[in-house]
Amino acid sequence: MERSCNAVKVTDNVYWVGAVDWAVRNFHGYLTHRGTTYNAYLVLADKVALIDTVKPAFADEMMSRIASVVDPGTIQYVVSNHSEMDHSGSLPQTVAAVRPEQILASKQGAKALGRHFHMDSEITVVGDGDSLDLGNMTLAFATTPMCHWPDSMVSYLHEAELLFSQDAFGMHLASGERFADELDRHVLEHEATKYYANILMHLSKFIHKALDKLGGLNLPLKIVAPDHGPIWRTEEDIAWITAAYARWADQAPTHKAVVVYDTMWGSTGRMARAVADGLIAGGAKVRLMPMGACHRSDVVTELLEAGALVVGSPTMNNQLFPAVADVMTYIKGLRPKNLVGGAFGSYGWSGEAARDLHAMLVEMGVRTVAEPLGVCYVPDEAALVECHQLGAAIAEAMKTDTTS
Ligand code: FEO
């Protein structure tokens, strides 16, 4: 059944029927500079099941891929592992088109789908220990709350030893290839790290719980099929991504310092460079991130495996500079852990920014090593030496807190 969009075989009886979004660059505030995919999967067992759907704009593409391997009207079950609209957005159209016998979701998923779509269709609630008999294959379910939303669950296809892991183990990466082992390793690892940092970092304790739960089930894993990005199908790749999740969830600090700042007339920028020099002199690895040139989502990617957060802002209208306020709001929400840090900034007369940044760092649980460092107008050599000393003091504090 050749179609304009075709399904891709994942393994016997399992097909990828999702969509590649090459154009998306803003994923609720996350710069998806390599696009993304919305992965849906079709299980062609005796009874046919669709696992998740795609973002609404791609519903026709998904239906075309399904129709390339089976009459969509034969789909008996639609499983919604996660109700966020990038995966459930096409559910109403799909249900209207295929009229499945059952739609299955977790208890929280059933509530969320009801509140999103206000559909008449009943949703069958499934949870830990429940399974779905597909005749010659069996799907089992496990809830993984807050990985990424309260409703999140995973589905396991016993006969294929395949985990449909929804957002977990995914990444925002558009590609023509469907499998991780077909892609550039550096790109893959960077995008997986960026995805964890921006989507899951603040949920690390739930990631630990999910890893423990899945580990306790002792399920053999030949394939891990997430809802975004490539599918993991080699032993090495599955070992890498699961170990990376355990490491990222720990957020053990390293000897890398992230210096984030913006500047108005160049003074806070000069201070930032002097702080960075002090950090380097103290033996730290440094990522200097001017917000005029960096995106917030790249800042938190660097922070995921860092040991220090140092932030600088000029004072403007008695406030933080807007780009610094933006990135600090974003960082605070993602709750990085195990950081030391400090605040600095230039001012003209009132000087709130460095003090406000310092207070924010303390509120976020960052261990500050010095009072906020403010410089009136333009730093002279003595002020720049103070900035260097701030960097060196933070590097020294990192030595007692870091693992590598
Ligand atoms: Fe990809 Fe939480 O949705």
XYZ file of C-alpha atoms and ligand atoms in Angstrom:
407
model
C 0.000 0.000 0.000
C 2.446 2.700 -1.199
C 1.444 6.143 0.094
C 2.860 9.655 0.093
C 4.178 8.961 3.593
C 5.210 5.442 4.489
C 5.542 3.539 7.742
C 9.027 2.464 8.838
C 9.490 -1.047 10.194
C 10.935 -1.028 13.720
C 10.848 -4.788 14.266
C 8.489 -7.653 13.401
C 4.898 -6.370 13.635
C 5.929 -2.902 14.859
C 6.025 0.199 12.648
C 6.909 3.854 13.200
C 4.009 5.943 11.893
C 4.946 9.346 13.308
C 5.970 12.657 11.771
C 9.197 14.624 11.353
C 8.904 18.332 12.143
C 11.928 19.852 10.405
C 10.722 23.428 10.990
C 9.911 23.766 14.690
C 12.387 25.969 16.548
C 10.385 27.007 19.630
C 9.108 24.131 21.729
C 7.478 25.921 24.664
C 10.539 28.087 25.140
C 13.135 25.452 24.212
C 15.200 26.244 21.088
C 14.795 23.097 19.001
C 17.453 24.125 16.530
C 17.462 20.700 14.875
C 13.654 20.302 14.769
C 11.951 17.265 16.287
C 9.830 14.211 15.608
C 6.490 13.145 17.041
C 6.680 9.367 17.160
C 3.597 7.180 16.947
C 3.839 3.414 16.650
C 1.616 0.769 15.171
C 1.574 -2.775 16.556
C 0.296 -5.147 13.876
C -0.578 -8.035 16.176
C -3.709 -10.165 15.731
C -5.432 -7.119 17.176
C -3.963 -3.827 15.974
C -2.892 -1.122 18.423
C -1.704 2.440 17.860
C 0.673 3.806 20.491
C 0.339 7.593 20.824
C -0.433 10.013 18.012
C 1.223 13.193 16.701
C 0.888 16.975 16.890
C -2.411 17.978 15.228
C -0.815 19.582 12.160
C 0.700 16.190 11.274
C -2.420 14.034 11.674
C -2.793 13.447 7.922
C 0.844 12.391 7.680
C 0.373 9.839 10.471
C -2.793 8.464 8.863
C -0.984 8.124 5.537
C 1.844 6.160 7.170
C -0.685 3.909 8.932
C -2.534 3.326 5.667
C 0.738 2.272 4.005
C 0.743 -0.935 6.078
C -2.828 -1.536 7.256
C -6.388 -0.348 6.788
C -6.704 2.288 9.585
C -10.193 0.941 10.276
C -8.638 -2.246 11.681
C -7.051 -0.394 14.628
C -8.818 -1.727 17.707
C -6.848 0.008 20.447
C -5.304 3.448 20.798
C -2.928 3.773 23.738
C -2.150 7.264 25.015
C 1.044 7.054 27.033
C 1.167 10.824 27.526
C -1.522 13.469 27.093
C 0.638 16.475 26.163
C -0.626 17.713 22.819
C 2.474 16.858 20.827
C 1.385 13.225 21.348
C -2.348 13.360 21.949
C -3.184 16.293 19.682
C -4.371 14.039 16.853
C -6.354 11.734 19.121
C -9.786 13.234 18.346
C -9.234 12.987 14.565
C -7.786 9.487 14.939
C -10.706 8.267 17.037
C -13.187 9.790 14.586
C -11.419 8.114 11.656
C -10.752 4.620 13.036
C -13.397 4.210 15.764
C -11.256 1.993 18.004
C -12.840 -0.410 20.476
C -10.865 1.142 23.304
C -8.726 4.156 24.093
C -6.351 3.352 26.937
C -4.568 5.764 29.258
C -3.443 6.051 32.868
C -5.903 7.370 35.453
C -4.337 10.822 35.259
C -4.152 10.487 31.480
C -7.889 9.829 31.236
C -8.538 12.997 33.246
C -6.108 15.069 31.206
C -7.457 13.835 27.863
C -10.989 14.619 29.022
C -9.977 18.143 29.961
C -8.078 18.708 26.740
C -10.544 17.368 24.212
C -13.958 17.114 25.902
C -14.660 13.996 23.817
C -17.618 11.684 24.327
C -15.407 8.594 23.943
C -14.793 6.579 27.088
C -11.227 6.022 28.125
C -10.173 2.719 29.674
C -7.880 3.331 32.622
C -4.810 1.115 32.863
C -1.950 1.132 35.333
C 0.760 -0.917 36.981
C 0.261 -4.645 36.430
C -2.353 -4.210 33.704
C -1.877 -5.647 30.256
C -3.664 -5.729 26.926
C -4.043 -9.017 25.060
C -3.456 -8.435 21.346
C -3.826 -12.128 20.462
C -0.319 -13.146 19.523
C 1.285 -10.238 21.419
C 0.815 -8.564 24.803
C 1.217 -4.963 25.863
C 1.912 -4.285 29.545
C 1.651 -0.901 31.233
C 3.571 0.892 33.975
C 2.864 4.376 35.245
C 5.792 6.806 35.325
C 4.231 9.897 36.918
C 5.963 13.229 36.224
C 8.096 11.764 33.454
C 6.985 14.233 32.035
C 3.449 14.966 33.307
C 1.338 13.360 36.065
C -0.319 11.123 33.447
C 2.876 9.712 31.946
C 3.075 5.953 31.503
C 5.071 3.500 29.413
C 3.946 0.435 27.469
C 5.990 -2.727 27.035
C 5.537 -5.165 24.158
C 6.659 -8.479 25.619
C 7.240 -10.470 22.436
C 9.482 -7.759 20.927
C 11.104 -6.808 24.261
C 10.246 -3.249 23.257
C 9.540 -0.334 25.582
C 7.374 2.523 24.281
C 8.843 5.090 26.647
C 6.904 8.285 25.676
C 8.935 11.437 26.486
C 11.575 9.521 28.472
C 14.802 8.736 26.591
C 13.748 11.068 23.761
C 15.297 14.105 22.132
C 14.317 16.915 19.798
C 16.070 15.910 16.593
C 14.547 15.826 13.128
C 16.185 13.257 10.886
C 15.517 10.985 7.948
C 17.036 8.145 9.967
C 14.784 6.473 12.527
C 17.395 4.680 14.630
C 20.014 6.103 16.980
C 22.784 3.875 15.602
C 22.352 5.529 12.183
C 23.088 9.033 13.499
C 26.144 11.093 14.398
C 27.096 10.190 17.973
C 28.058 13.712 19.031
C 24.755 15.167 17.807
C 22.809 12.357 19.449
C 24.453 12.748 22.841
C 24.178 16.545 22.756
C 20.479 16.502 21.878
C 19.671 13.824 24.477
C 21.461 15.922 27.111
C 19.668 19.088 26.008
C 16.314 17.324 26.128
C 16.877 16.021 29.661
C 18.093 19.431 30.876
C 15.157 21.361 29.425
C 12.313 18.897 29.899
C 13.187 16.638 32.815
C 15.913 18.162 35.007
C 13.451 19.510 37.590
C 11.760 16.082 37.677
C 14.937 14.165 38.484
C 13.532 12.528 41.613
C 10.693 11.111 39.493
C 13.206 9.908 36.904
C 14.971 8.019 39.681
C 11.653 6.466 40.738
C 10.821 5.472 37.158
C 14.270 3.945 36.620
C 13.924 2.021 39.885
C 10.439 0.827 38.934
C 11.484 -0.324 35.465
C 14.662 -1.881 36.867
C 12.566 -3.752 39.432
C 10.380 -5.191 36.669
C 13.524 -6.719 35.173
C 12.239 -6.405 31.620
C 14.601 -7.446 28.874
C 15.065 -4.464 26.541
C 15.947 -4.959 22.896
C 14.350 -1.718 21.730
C 13.478 1.558 23.454
C 11.083 3.619 21.352
C 10.523 7.152 22.684
C 7.988 9.710 21.462
C 10.684 12.114 20.177
C 13.801 11.522 18.140
C 15.468 8.266 17.185
C 14.733 4.749 18.427
C 17.380 2.962 20.521
C 17.926 -0.610 19.308
C 21.467 -1.662 20.197
C 22.568 -2.994 23.566
C 25.257 -0.297 23.764
C 22.843 2.535 22.973
C 20.233 1.347 25.485
C 22.930 0.983 28.146
C 24.206 4.489 27.313
C 20.858 6.314 27.488
C 19.671 4.544 30.659
C 23.005 5.174 32.403
C 22.938 8.798 31.254
C 19.459 9.235 32.781
C 20.682 7.847 36.114
C 23.691 10.194 36.015
C 21.689 13.254 34.999
C 19.071 12.538 37.662
C 21.863 12.578 40.269
C 23.156 15.933 38.996
C 26.508 15.246 40.590
C 28.506 18.475 40.249
C 31.533 18.653 37.971
C 34.293 21.226 37.797
C 32.539 23.219 35.077
C 31.293 26.760 35.818
C 28.589 28.437 33.758
C 28.849 32.237 33.723
C 25.642 33.807 32.437
C 25.279 37.528 31.861
C 23.994 40.350 29.735
C 25.486 43.790 29.412
C 24.166 47.286 28.680
C 27.250 49.399 27.854
C 29.880 46.679 28.156
C 30.765 46.996 31.866
C 29.028 43.826 33.075
C 30.554 42.039 30.095
C 34.057 43.132 31.190
C 33.259 41.947 34.702
C 32.057 38.593 33.331
C 35.293 38.036 31.426
C 37.343 38.834 34.539
C 35.214 36.405 36.608
C 35.774 33.766 33.915
C 39.537 34.377 34.011
C 39.478 33.900 37.788
C 37.589 30.643 37.418
C 40.044 29.374 34.803
C 43.011 30.418 36.966
C 41.402 28.420 39.778
C 41.281 25.319 37.599
C 37.593 25.369 36.562
C 36.267 24.674 33.096
C 34.254 27.703 32.022
C 31.303 28.293 29.735
C 30.833 32.059 29.323
C 27.302 32.638 28.061
C 26.308 36.202 27.050
C 22.544 36.257 26.719
C 22.775 38.415 23.609
C 24.368 35.411 21.903
C 23.024 32.377 23.784
C 19.610 30.808 24.196
C 18.200 29.957 27.608
C 17.830 26.313 26.626
C 21.546 26.069 25.823
C 22.380 27.636 29.197
C 20.485 24.922 31.117
C 22.052 22.249 28.894
C 25.467 23.405 30.113
C 24.172 23.623 33.698
C 22.988 20.001 33.792
C 26.520 18.770 34.319
C 28.072 21.836 35.972
C 29.277 22.674 39.467
C 28.807 26.439 39.502
C 26.403 29.093 38.300
C 27.680 32.662 38.228
C 25.306 35.370 37.022
C 25.812 38.989 36.047
C 23.374 41.753 35.162
C 23.408 45.506 34.828
C 20.789 47.363 36.827
C 18.214 48.959 34.525
C 15.160 50.793 35.853
C 15.966 49.355 39.309
C 15.609 45.819 37.902
C 17.504 42.972 36.331
C 18.291 43.363 32.644
C 15.388 41.626 30.814
C 17.397 38.813 29.196
C 18.934 37.913 32.569
C 15.511 37.929 34.253
C 14.294 35.625 31.484
C 17.072 33.075 31.831
C 16.942 33.141 35.648
C 13.192 32.445 35.622
C 13.831 29.522 33.274
C 16.757 28.163 35.315
C 14.844 28.485 38.587
C 11.947 26.443 37.218
C 14.273 23.638 36.132
C 15.789 23.463 39.639
C 19.441 22.630 39.019
C 21.076 21.118 42.087
C 24.478 20.941 43.764
C 25.787 24.287 42.557
C 28.018 26.938 44.080
C 27.884 30.445 42.659
C 27.863 34.185 42.879
C 26.378 37.363 41.418
C 27.828 40.527 39.928
C 26.851 43.519 37.827
C 27.441 47.120 36.896
C 25.087 49.919 37.916
C 24.740 53.685 37.721
C 23.143 54.741 41.005
C 20.806 52.213 42.631
C 22.510 48.814 41.990
C 19.689 46.355 42.663
C 20.612 43.770 40.014
C 23.605 42.064 41.655
C 21.795 41.989 45.017
C 18.603 40.620 43.454
C 20.566 37.955 41.577
C 22.341 36.948 44.775
C 18.982 36.592 46.556
C 17.640 34.494 43.682
C 20.652 32.192 43.800
C 20.210 31.706 47.553
C 16.510 30.982 47.065
C 17.422 28.395 44.401
C 19.725 26.610 46.829
C 22.954 27.724 45.150
C 25.766 27.962 47.718
C 27.082 31.507 47.290
C 30.695 32.090 48.229
C 30.810 35.897 48.375
C 28.615 38.960 48.724
C 27.130 40.294 45.463
C 29.744 42.266 43.556
C 28.529 45.618 42.174
C 30.604 48.109 40.223
C 29.502 51.714 39.648
C 29.442 52.487 35.916
C 32.742 51.215 34.461
C 35.090 48.791 36.261
C 38.644 50.015 36.787
C 41.594 47.642 37.195
C 40.963 47.238 40.924
C 37.327 46.286 40.265
C 38.362 43.796 37.613
C 40.806 42.232 40.068
C 37.858 41.852 42.475
C 35.911 40.074 39.716
C 38.894 37.797 39.081
C 39.039 37.049 42.806
C 35.307 36.214 42.806
C 35.910 33.694 40.029
C 38.905 32.206 41.848
C 36.925 31.906 45.096
C 34.120 30.071 43.293
C 36.645 27.747 41.637
C 38.082 26.997 45.047
C 34.639 26.279 46.522
C 33.904 23.945 43.602
C 36.902 21.811 44.558
C 35.166 20.793 47.785
C 31.837 20.136 46.056
C 32.739 18.443 42.815
C 33.280 14.902 41.678
C 35.341 15.544 38.552
Fe 6.619 15.357 24.174
Fe 5.603 15.986 27.413
O 5.414 15.863 25.538
